[in-house]
Amino acid sequence: MPRFDVETRAIWGYLDSVIRFPADFTWGAATAAYQIEGAWAEDGKGESIWDRFCHGGGHVVGGDSGDRACDHYHRWGEDIALLRELGVGAYRFSVAWTRVMPDGTGAVNQRGLDFYRRLCDALLEAGITPWLTLYHWDLPQALQERGGWARREIADWFAEYAAVVARALGDRVRHWIPLNEPQVFAMLGHLIGHHAPGVINPLGFGAVAHHANLAHGRAVAALRAEAGPGARVGTAMQTPPIHPSTSSPEDAAAARRFDGLMNRWYLDAVLRGRYPEDTLELLGPLGATAAIKAGDLELIAAPLDFVGVNHYTRVFVRHEPAVPLVALLPDEARRVPGAQYTDMGWEVYPAGLGEVLGRLRDDYGNPEVVITENGCASPDRVVGGEVADAARIAYLEAYLGEAAAALAAGSRLTGYFQWSLLDNFEWAFGYGKRFGLVHVDYDTLRRTPKASARWYAALVKSGEIRGGAGRGV
Ligand code: FCB
């Protein structure tokens, strides 16, 4: 990375500018159960669709699985100490449904609940507020065998589970997120088969997409009923800007359609209580029309306390007549000249965060917003006990700059969670993609805070970003 001397700084005056966040802004870090816990079959835990997907082989790079992951299930004390070092006020994690209800419904596994009770107690003792996600993609395999997200009953099963967790942890947890990224698990798990359960079924996709919204709505109602009067309930949606690959009218139309499938189907339902007409036209014949019943949308649109935004990059879309039914395709080969790309191959495009926040502000009634995930993968290595991840610092600085600009423009942004506390199991990419502020050696499970962890700790402490600080000025 370049070093700037004093004269250069004077010329590039903006490098010295200070961005200051509000004093009561929530700073946090995020993880998810399957990506860090390991202990996949311990203490009565049931099998999840990700256990099955990984064990089946052929789906995940390197044949990796979450069997051991970061072994957080046994090392959670050490991980809370890392959160303390960061100084964050909040920690977003997810509960593994199969630890709590091994078959998805019915019998409750006390040992599973006890694990999360201990975790929450230790967090609270450390002065860290738990933010609990109920579903970060690890559906009980037993429910998959009963039809999973293709069945309307998924909403009943999810509400039952939500109520169990709310009753057990409602005295400790105030912040609740029912589903992580419904648009992503629906699309990757049920349309293109890249994620568990590996289903490729366009004809049933509309039903899955509606059931995800319905399950959200039912869980919100269960949490309101069971989690105590102070509960704050929100979302964690990935709603990236969708841009056409070229200026052709076909690509523009494809981008609009994809925006409907990925973004408006969920945002319009949850925040406006209706489905967008154009997306309904697309998904109706794919099972949505048959799935939507009277009263569903009222339930789905129950008021929330915050909208969670998971954000990484933008998506380009091109018209592809060879693709049946939807005639569109994320254009992963599209490269922007001069742009930087992360280790995931995702474009570093901070303006995209501004676009998402602007959309919520201008088109969706300016709800309270929390960035529930943001971060990047880089090929980090420990050298002499240090991990010099300057690219991550630059990424976070740039995106937080956009967050600050959105605040100045009137967005009601109240918090930011960095993804992720630890390097972890990056789904179909396995352990090769490192998103952590803390490096994990997967042989020894040794944790080594990266340079970005120190940078983040300084930000959390001061509430300020000093331009250029992360670039070795
Ligand atoms: C998000 C997921 C999270 C992580 C990041 C990189 O889509 O919610 O689990 O994999 O991407």
PDB file of N, CA and C in Angstrom, residues 241-243 314 349-360 402:
ATOM      1  N   PRO A 241     -27.685  -3.335  -5.089  1.00  0.00           N
ATOM      2  CA  PRO A 241     -28.076  -2.658  -6.330  1.00  0.00           C
ATOM      3  C   PRO A 241     -27.896  -3.632  -7.497  1.00  0.00           C
ATOM      4  N   ILE A 242     -28.875  -3.668  -8.366  1.00  0.00           N
ATOM      5  CA  ILE A 242     -28.816  -4.539  -9.542  1.00  0.00           C
ATOM      6  C   ILE A 242     -28.645  -3.646 -10.767  1.00  0.00           C
ATOM      7  N   HIS A 243     -27.520  -3.775 -11.423  1.00  0.00           N
ATOM      8  CA  HIS A 243     -27.256  -2.914 -12.574  1.00  0.00           C
ATOM      9  C   HIS A 243     -27.211  -3.745 -13.855  1.00  0.00           C
ATOM     10  N   ARG A 314     -22.285  -4.847  -5.739  1.00  0.00           N
ATOM     11  CA  ARG A 314     -23.458  -4.745  -6.619  1.00  0.00           C
ATOM     12  C   ARG A 314     -23.488  -5.971  -7.530  1.00  0.00           C
ATOM     13  N   TYR A 349     -17.321  -1.724  -4.411  1.00  0.00           N
ATOM     14  CA  TYR A 349     -18.179  -0.674  -4.968  1.00  0.00           C
ATOM     15  C   TYR A 349     -18.937  -0.019  -3.805  1.00  0.00           C
ATOM     16  N   PRO A 350     -18.226   0.816  -3.044  1.00  0.00           N
ATOM     17  CA  PRO A 350     -18.838   1.399  -1.843  1.00  0.00           C
ATOM     18  C   PRO A 350     -20.112   2.175  -2.148  1.00  0.00           C
ATOM     19  N   ALA A 351     -20.175   2.799  -3.333  1.00  0.00           N
ATOM     20  CA  ALA A 351     -21.371   3.594  -3.660  1.00  0.00           C
ATOM     21  C   ALA A 351     -22.637   2.737  -3.580  1.00  0.00           C
ATOM     22  N   GLY A 352     -22.479   1.406  -3.759  1.00  0.00           N
ATOM     23  CA  GLY A 352     -23.632   0.511  -3.697  1.00  0.00           C
ATOM     24  C   GLY A 352     -24.318   0.563  -2.335  1.00  0.00           C
ATOM     25  N   LEU A 353     -23.540   0.718  -1.288  1.00  0.00           N
ATOM     26  CA  LEU A 353     -24.144   0.808   0.048  1.00  0.00           C
ATOM     27  C   LEU A 353     -24.988   2.080   0.126  1.00  0.00           C
ATOM     28  N   GLY A 354     -24.448   3.151  -0.428  1.00  0.00           N
ATOM     29  CA  GLY A 354     -25.215   4.404  -0.477  1.00  0.00           C
ATOM     30  C   GLY A 354     -26.507   4.217  -1.266  1.00  0.00           C
ATOM     31  N   GLU A 355     -26.436   3.426  -2.347  1.00  0.00           N
ATOM     32  CA  GLU A 355     -27.631   3.207  -3.169  1.00  0.00           C
ATOM     33  C   GLU A 355     -28.703   2.450  -2.379  1.00  0.00           C
ATOM     34  N   VAL A 356     -28.275   1.415  -1.655  1.00  0.00           N
ATOM     35  CA  VAL A 356     -29.247   0.633  -0.880  1.00  0.00           C
ATOM     36  C   VAL A 356     -29.857   1.490   0.227  1.00  0.00           C
ATOM     37  N   LEU A 357     -29.013   2.203   0.944  1.00  0.00           N
ATOM     38  CA  LEU A 357     -29.525   3.032   2.042  1.00  0.00           C
ATOM     39  C   LEU A 357     -30.423   4.142   1.493  1.00  0.00           C
ATOM     40  N   GLY A 358     -30.043   4.686   0.349  1.00  0.00           N
ATOM     41  CA  GLY A 358     -30.845   5.737  -0.278  1.00  0.00           C
ATOM     42  C   GLY A 358     -32.219   5.209  -0.697  1.00  0.00           C
ATOM     43  N   ARG A 359     -32.229   3.990  -1.199  1.00  0.00           N
ATOM     44  CA  ARG A 359     -33.495   3.390  -1.625  1.00  0.00           C
ATOM     45  C   ARG A 359     -34.438   3.215  -0.429  1.00  0.00           C
ATOM     46  N   LEU A 360     -33.894   2.725   0.671  1.00  0.00           N
ATOM     47  CA  LEU A 360     -34.737   2.536   1.867  1.00  0.00           C
ATOM     48  C   LEU A 360     -35.233   3.883   2.377  1.00  0.00           C
ATOM     49  N   GLU A 402     -19.434   5.721   3.045  1.00  0.00           N
ATOM     50  CA  GLU A 402     -20.761   5.768   2.420  1.00  0.00           C
ATOM     51  C   GLU A 402     -21.861   5.749   3.478  1.00  0.00           C
TER      52      GLU A 402
END
